[in-house]
Amino acid sequence: MTPTDTIVERLVAGVGAGPVDEAAGRARAWLADHGFPHGRDEAWHYTPIDEILATLAVAVPAAPAGHLDRSAVDGLAGDHGGRRIVFVNGVHVPQLSDDRPLPPGFSLGPLAEASGVPAMLGTPGGDPLDGFDALNRLAGSEAAVVAAPPGARLDFPLHVVHLGAPGGGTTAVHPRTIVHAAAGSRITVIETYAGLPGAQVTNASSTVHVGDGAVVAYHRIQQEAPGVTHLGRTRIRQAAGSEVRAVSVMTGADIARLTLDVVLDGREARTALDGLYVPRGHQRHDHVVTVDHAASACTSRQRFKGIVDGHARGSFGGRIIVRSGTVATDADQSNHNLLLSSTAQADTRPWLEIFADDVRCTHGGTVGRLDEDALFYLRSRGVPLAEARAMLIAAFADEVIARIGPGSLRELVAATVQAQE
């Protein structure tokens, strides 16, 4: 039995016993052929894959947890004035979720109770992005669903909260979120990963489908507790004339990685991706972003920033693909990193694949320290050193934080970043 087989046998209930559905069968076959990533995989160059696999090799499925209350959820994920659905260890917990009514056609709930979601979206399609994505398809339980009907708009955010509550030993959870914005709709979605301290692997997958002319503001907040390993993937597929404004914030977990995969599949689709990662101590944070310009006259912006302290490491890999036959492509990418200690590390890697001529693509990356001249200026005006540092760090992070829509979420992220300093 291979190490992959051993992990699958431990984490997937009923593996090898009885029939499996078509999607699970495809995922199992893909995993058998490809296995989990390894350090020689270019996309995993900056991720401590050996440590992740060693943790997963001893993990067991997490049991349902019932010892959290609403005040604990408020403290871990915040209350941002919309409607909130809560999953704990991958299981929907109605008593922790809200029952605020939604307009006709909207859905926020488990997949089994969702309406207005095309049946095909409930079953992951295409090949998995990696072995952990295949494992999510095999071992995941309930999926959270956010759905907006055609032409509808919502004035308050829809909040999906995935909480981890580790038990004894090392546990694993496999949350899944599906967002479907039908043609012409406009919604704000918050997806939060948080929880209690302990040894746990969060192996998450999210899919965002954006219809013709729809607008989605998507905020993904990863602020899990010490002891957690977070492996996240978000797929975004955009139709013609659609717009996505996405913000990823990564402050928690010992090891955290997000793969963000965007396909601009319709003419004049627009996407703006902002990210902020703030590892400290011995944390490792990794963003791997791909934007695929598969249609003409599409626009993309990537703006990611890292604030790295202690012995931590922050990494960013940004990839832009411009497909053959497309015209009027406009793509921009930037990654800037601030090192707060001599032992902090940052990696930045732009990656352009351009197969067309009518293209405007720019990219840039920097790794540096706090501006000594700016510090001196503030100190000369009587600002204490610690306060001067905090002011410069806040100014550096503000470009990303300012793009967070709900004010309460913006304040929560700002406070979390400040606490990391």
XYZ file of C-alpha atoms in Angstrom:
421
model
C 0.000 0.000 0.000
C 1.387 3.417 -1.000
C 1.497 6.419 1.368
C -1.312 7.965 -0.691
C -3.437 4.838 -0.233
C -2.780 4.896 3.502
C -3.935 8.517 3.824
C -7.037 7.908 1.706
C -7.960 4.765 3.652
C -7.731 6.649 6.947
C -9.549 9.827 5.923
C -12.232 8.685 3.509
C -15.144 6.912 5.143
C -16.037 3.606 3.531
C -13.187 3.687 1.019
C -13.029 0.469 -0.908
C -16.439 -0.656 0.353
C -19.504 -0.461 -1.857
C -20.228 1.708 -4.912
C -19.079 5.307 -5.231
C -20.671 8.115 -7.233
C -19.138 9.190 -10.523
C -17.404 12.305 -9.153
C -15.845 10.389 -6.275
C -14.777 7.650 -8.643
C -13.031 10.175 -10.897
C -11.310 11.788 -7.927
C -10.115 8.446 -6.609
C -8.781 7.421 -10.010
C -7.015 10.784 -10.438
C -5.440 10.496 -7.005
C -4.276 6.945 -7.724
C -2.608 8.133 -10.951
C -1.076 11.390 -9.701
C -0.769 11.155 -5.929
C -0.069 14.156 -3.755
C 2.286 16.987 -4.752
C 5.974 16.805 -3.943
C 8.760 19.313 -3.564
C 9.840 18.963 -7.190
C 6.511 20.326 -8.404
C 7.174 23.902 -9.497
C 3.908 25.221 -8.085
C 4.792 23.803 -4.662
C 8.358 25.089 -4.567
C 7.770 27.410 -1.594
C 5.328 25.207 0.329
C 6.683 22.788 3.001
C 4.987 19.817 1.375
C 6.906 17.176 3.357
C 5.666 18.643 6.640
C 2.115 18.781 5.320
C 2.152 15.157 4.208
C 3.697 14.051 7.496
C 0.848 15.771 9.366
C -1.786 14.328 7.057
C -0.289 10.839 7.454
C -1.275 10.768 11.145
C -4.570 12.653 10.846
C -7.980 11.128 11.401
C -11.395 12.507 10.415
C -12.587 15.229 12.762
C -15.637 14.417 14.869
C -18.598 16.808 15.013
C -18.074 19.435 17.715
C -20.926 20.855 19.753
C -19.255 22.989 22.405
C -19.246 26.326 20.552
C -21.906 28.979 21.050
C -22.891 32.114 19.128
C -20.680 34.391 21.193
C -17.703 32.190 20.321
C -18.607 32.426 16.626
C -18.863 36.218 16.911
C -15.424 36.340 18.496
C -13.819 34.032 15.940
C -15.459 35.240 12.717
C -17.247 38.497 13.493
C -20.796 39.589 12.778
C -20.915 41.732 9.662
C -24.569 42.615 9.503
C -25.650 40.113 6.885
C -26.769 36.523 7.041
C -24.330 33.935 8.347
C -24.131 30.169 7.993
C -21.768 28.207 10.226
C -20.046 24.878 9.712
C -17.980 23.271 12.473
C -15.534 20.564 11.439
C -17.254 20.452 8.066
C -20.778 19.944 9.463
C -23.556 22.522 9.232
C -24.679 23.700 12.683
C -28.121 25.353 12.363
C -28.196 26.649 15.945
C -25.057 28.709 15.265
C -26.353 30.000 11.922
C -28.741 32.878 11.245
C -32.304 32.617 10.024
C -32.616 36.138 8.627
C -34.973 35.881 5.649
C -33.570 36.254 2.160
C -35.335 37.679 -0.884
C -36.940 35.139 -3.232
C -34.453 33.123 -5.260
C -31.472 33.605 -2.929
C -29.917 30.676 -1.090
C -27.492 30.368 1.799
C -27.283 26.929 3.295
C -26.112 23.345 2.849
C -26.176 21.993 -0.682
C -28.985 19.577 0.151
C -31.263 22.502 1.037
C -30.150 24.907 -1.694
C -32.391 26.260 -4.411
C -31.473 28.134 -7.552
C -28.197 26.279 -8.022
C -27.714 24.335 -11.264
C -27.413 20.658 -10.461
C -24.102 20.426 -12.299
C -22.490 22.833 -9.812
C -23.122 20.502 -6.899
C -20.744 17.956 -8.385
C -17.141 19.077 -8.895
C -16.246 18.859 -12.569
C -12.976 18.660 -14.423
C -9.727 17.337 -13.089
C -8.710 18.207 -9.524
C -6.170 21.012 -9.183
C -3.954 18.747 -7.066
C -4.039 15.658 -4.862
C -5.485 17.573 -1.922
C -8.322 18.799 -4.130
C -9.013 15.183 -5.089
C -9.003 14.245 -1.393
C -11.505 17.022 -0.688
C -13.846 15.545 -3.295
C -13.518 12.143 -1.673
C -13.592 13.037 2.015
C -15.666 16.244 2.072
C -19.105 16.191 3.635
C -21.638 19.010 3.367
C -21.010 21.890 0.988
C -22.028 25.441 1.806
C -23.960 27.123 -1.012
C -24.444 30.788 -1.803
C -26.741 31.468 -4.765
C -28.194 34.624 -6.305
C -30.977 34.581 -8.933
C -30.735 36.418 -12.273
C -30.742 40.192 -12.048
C -31.060 40.283 -8.256
C -29.088 42.478 -5.880
C -28.503 42.117 -2.173
C -27.573 45.017 0.115
C -26.021 42.916 2.891
C -23.227 40.312 2.811
C -23.683 36.554 2.834
C -21.208 35.036 5.278
C -19.985 31.429 5.193
C -18.052 30.489 8.328
C -15.946 27.327 8.498
C -14.763 26.704 12.059
C -12.297 24.084 13.195
C -12.552 22.453 16.624
C -9.671 19.971 16.927
C -10.060 17.034 19.253
C -7.424 14.717 20.632
C -4.567 13.995 18.256
C -4.407 15.367 14.707
C -7.664 15.695 12.800
C -8.613 16.620 9.228
C -11.609 18.484 7.798
C -12.524 19.071 4.153
C -14.903 22.044 3.824
C -16.395 23.014 0.483
C -18.152 26.205 -0.638
C -20.094 26.865 -3.837
C -20.995 30.388 -4.941
C -23.323 30.875 -7.925
C -24.116 34.390 -9.106
C -26.602 34.146 -11.965
C -26.578 36.583 -14.885
C -26.916 40.218 -13.880
C -26.883 39.556 -10.129
C -24.795 41.475 -7.598
C -23.700 39.997 -4.242
C -21.064 40.289 -1.513
C -19.719 37.038 -0.073
C -17.490 36.562 2.977
C -15.826 33.203 3.538
C -14.088 32.883 6.916
C -11.815 30.117 8.183
C -11.193 30.278 11.929
C -11.330 28.053 14.975
C -9.768 26.772 18.159
C -6.096 25.907 18.689
C -4.997 22.349 18.032
C -3.511 19.999 15.492
C -5.808 20.037 12.478
C -5.565 20.017 8.688
C -8.128 22.200 6.910
C -8.313 20.998 3.298
C -10.739 23.465 1.709
C -12.091 23.937 -1.810
C -14.338 26.732 -3.062
C -15.913 27.385 -6.441
C -17.280 30.748 -7.594
C -19.389 30.829 -10.779
C -20.154 34.317 -12.087
C -22.752 34.644 -14.837
C -23.031 37.159 -17.673
C -22.853 40.702 -16.328
C -22.888 39.594 -12.689
C -20.796 41.361 -10.031
C -19.332 39.507 -7.050
C -17.332 40.948 -4.157
C -15.632 37.948 -2.571
C -13.657 38.125 0.671
C -11.707 35.089 1.860
C -10.387 35.436 5.427
C -8.049 32.781 6.831
C -7.349 33.436 10.510
C -7.106 29.952 11.946
C -5.462 29.145 15.252
C -1.949 27.862 16.012
C -1.432 24.199 15.225
C -3.527 24.287 12.042
C -2.350 23.470 8.519
C -4.523 25.170 5.914
C -4.690 24.037 2.280
C -7.140 26.127 0.293
C -8.212 26.315 -3.324
C -10.603 28.823 -4.857
C -11.736 28.504 -8.472
C -13.411 31.494 -10.066
C -15.084 31.209 -13.479
C -16.367 34.396 -15.099
C -18.741 34.800 -18.023
C -18.974 37.752 -20.437
C -19.168 41.214 -18.917
C -18.871 39.910 -15.352
C -16.817 41.502 -12.596
C -15.141 39.977 -9.536
C -13.460 41.937 -6.774
C -11.719 39.419 -4.537
C -9.659 39.951 -1.399
C -7.667 37.215 0.341
C -6.361 37.823 3.860
C -4.084 35.251 5.485
C -3.033 35.755 9.112
C -3.484 32.395 10.815
C -2.384 28.739 10.901
C 1.160 27.390 11.187
C 1.259 26.538 7.479
C -1.219 28.126 5.069
C -1.493 27.965 1.304
C -4.128 29.307 -1.076
C -4.346 28.380 -4.735
C -6.467 31.008 -6.507
C -7.405 29.987 -10.039
C -9.377 32.471 -12.182
C -10.613 31.888 -15.733
C -11.950 34.865 -17.676
C -14.148 32.849 -19.979
C -16.273 35.556 -21.574
C -15.549 38.751 -23.450
C -15.007 41.883 -21.327
C -14.830 40.006 -18.031
C -12.951 41.887 -15.317
C -11.239 40.656 -12.173
C -9.382 42.477 -9.408
C -7.521 40.276 -6.921
C -6.027 41.716 -3.757
C -4.186 39.780 -1.081
C -2.498 40.349 2.251
C -0.485 37.763 4.187
C 1.037 38.459 7.590
C 3.116 35.511 8.826
C 5.137 35.855 12.015
C 7.001 33.540 14.385
C 7.621 30.399 12.325
C 4.491 30.622 10.162
C 4.636 29.858 6.437
C 2.110 31.527 4.126
C 1.903 30.876 0.388
C -0.330 32.390 -2.316
C -0.339 30.780 -5.770
C -2.451 32.791 -8.215
C -3.334 32.037 -11.840
C -5.435 34.291 -14.069
C -6.304 32.756 -17.426
C -7.378 35.236 -20.116
C -9.369 32.794 -22.217
C -11.503 35.454 -23.937
C -10.860 38.813 -25.574
C -11.064 42.314 -24.082
C -10.648 41.054 -20.520
C -8.938 42.912 -17.688
C -7.176 41.549 -14.628
C -5.387 43.145 -11.673
C -3.348 41.307 -9.028
C -2.141 43.261 -5.982
C -0.648 41.171 -3.179
C 1.308 42.319 -0.156
C 3.221 40.449 2.527
C 4.283 41.594 5.992
C 6.738 39.046 7.378
C 8.227 39.004 10.874
C 10.285 36.712 13.101
C 11.466 33.539 11.390
C 8.379 33.410 9.166
C 8.236 33.021 5.399
C 5.757 34.554 2.987
C 5.581 33.540 -0.667
C 3.696 34.661 -3.749
C 3.580 33.091 -7.189
C 1.514 34.950 -9.758
C 0.761 33.543 -13.199
C -0.941 35.279 -16.113
C -1.996 33.266 -19.183
C -3.130 34.995 -22.378
C -4.622 32.491 -24.795
C -3.956 32.410 -28.512
C -6.568 34.220 -30.587
C -7.535 36.704 -27.878
C -7.245 40.475 -28.412
C -7.280 43.617 -26.241
C -5.985 41.893 -23.107
C -5.035 44.131 -20.180
C -3.296 42.455 -17.234
C -1.344 43.887 -14.327
C 0.367 42.165 -11.421
C 2.256 43.440 -8.387
C 3.640 41.862 -5.233
C 5.362 43.855 -2.503
C 6.813 42.442 0.709
C 7.862 44.094 3.940
C 10.386 42.263 6.141
C 10.269 43.265 9.806
C 13.218 41.186 11.039
C 16.566 40.011 9.728
C 15.398 36.374 9.846
C 12.134 36.882 7.924
C 11.933 35.573 4.345
C 9.824 36.537 1.341
C 9.605 35.013 -2.125
C 8.010 36.639 -5.155
C 7.689 35.039 -8.549
C 5.857 36.494 -11.571
C 5.068 34.081 -14.366
C 3.715 35.229 -17.732
C 2.540 32.958 -20.558
C 1.477 35.097 -23.512
C 0.313 33.481 -26.741
C -1.240 36.558 -28.390
C -0.010 39.892 -29.732
C -2.637 42.463 -28.742
C -1.659 42.492 -25.074
C -0.801 44.937 -22.322
C 0.817 43.046 -19.434
C 2.820 44.553 -16.575
C 4.265 43.038 -13.445
C 6.499 43.999 -10.551
C 7.689 42.721 -7.205
C 9.718 44.065 -4.301
C 11.130 42.797 -1.023
C 12.319 45.429 1.456
C 12.366 46.739 4.996
C 10.756 49.692 6.713
C 11.880 52.997 5.232
C 14.553 54.349 7.573
C 14.014 57.905 6.305
C 10.304 57.696 7.080
C 11.057 56.290 10.535
C 13.543 59.078 11.172
C 11.011 61.691 10.062
C 8.356 60.355 12.440
C 10.837 60.043 15.311
C 11.999 63.622 14.702
C 8.373 64.711 15.144
C 8.214 63.059 18.574
C 6.550 59.789 17.568
C 7.853 56.862 19.668
C 9.642 54.113 17.717
C 6.999 51.411 18.270
C 4.214 53.777 17.223
C 6.180 54.962 14.185
C 6.722 51.369 13.061
C 3.034 50.581 13.546
C 2.037 53.627 11.484
C 4.272 52.627 8.556
C 3.118 48.998 8.659
C -0.538 50.079 8.724
C 0.033 52.377 5.754
C 1.662 49.522 3.835
C -1.276 47.177 4.512
C -3.984 49.781 3.951
C -3.922 49.533 0.156
C -5.348 46.011 0.473
C -7.478 46.488 3.598
C -9.186 49.540 2.073
C -10.587 47.311 -0.679
C -12.576 45.216 1.796
C -16.216 46.167 1.389
C -18.087 45.599 4.686
C -16.808 48.168 7.185
C -16.954 45.784 10.143
C -14.860 43.229 8.265
C -12.375 45.917 7.270
C -12.000 46.921 10.929
C -11.625 43.290 12.017
C -8.863 42.648 9.494
C -7.076 45.881 10.420
C -7.176 44.930 14.109
C -5.947 41.399 13.343
C -3.036 42.724 11.293
C -2.138 45.183 14.033
C -2.182 42.377 16.597
C 0.272 40.411 14.472
C 2.913 43.149 14.724
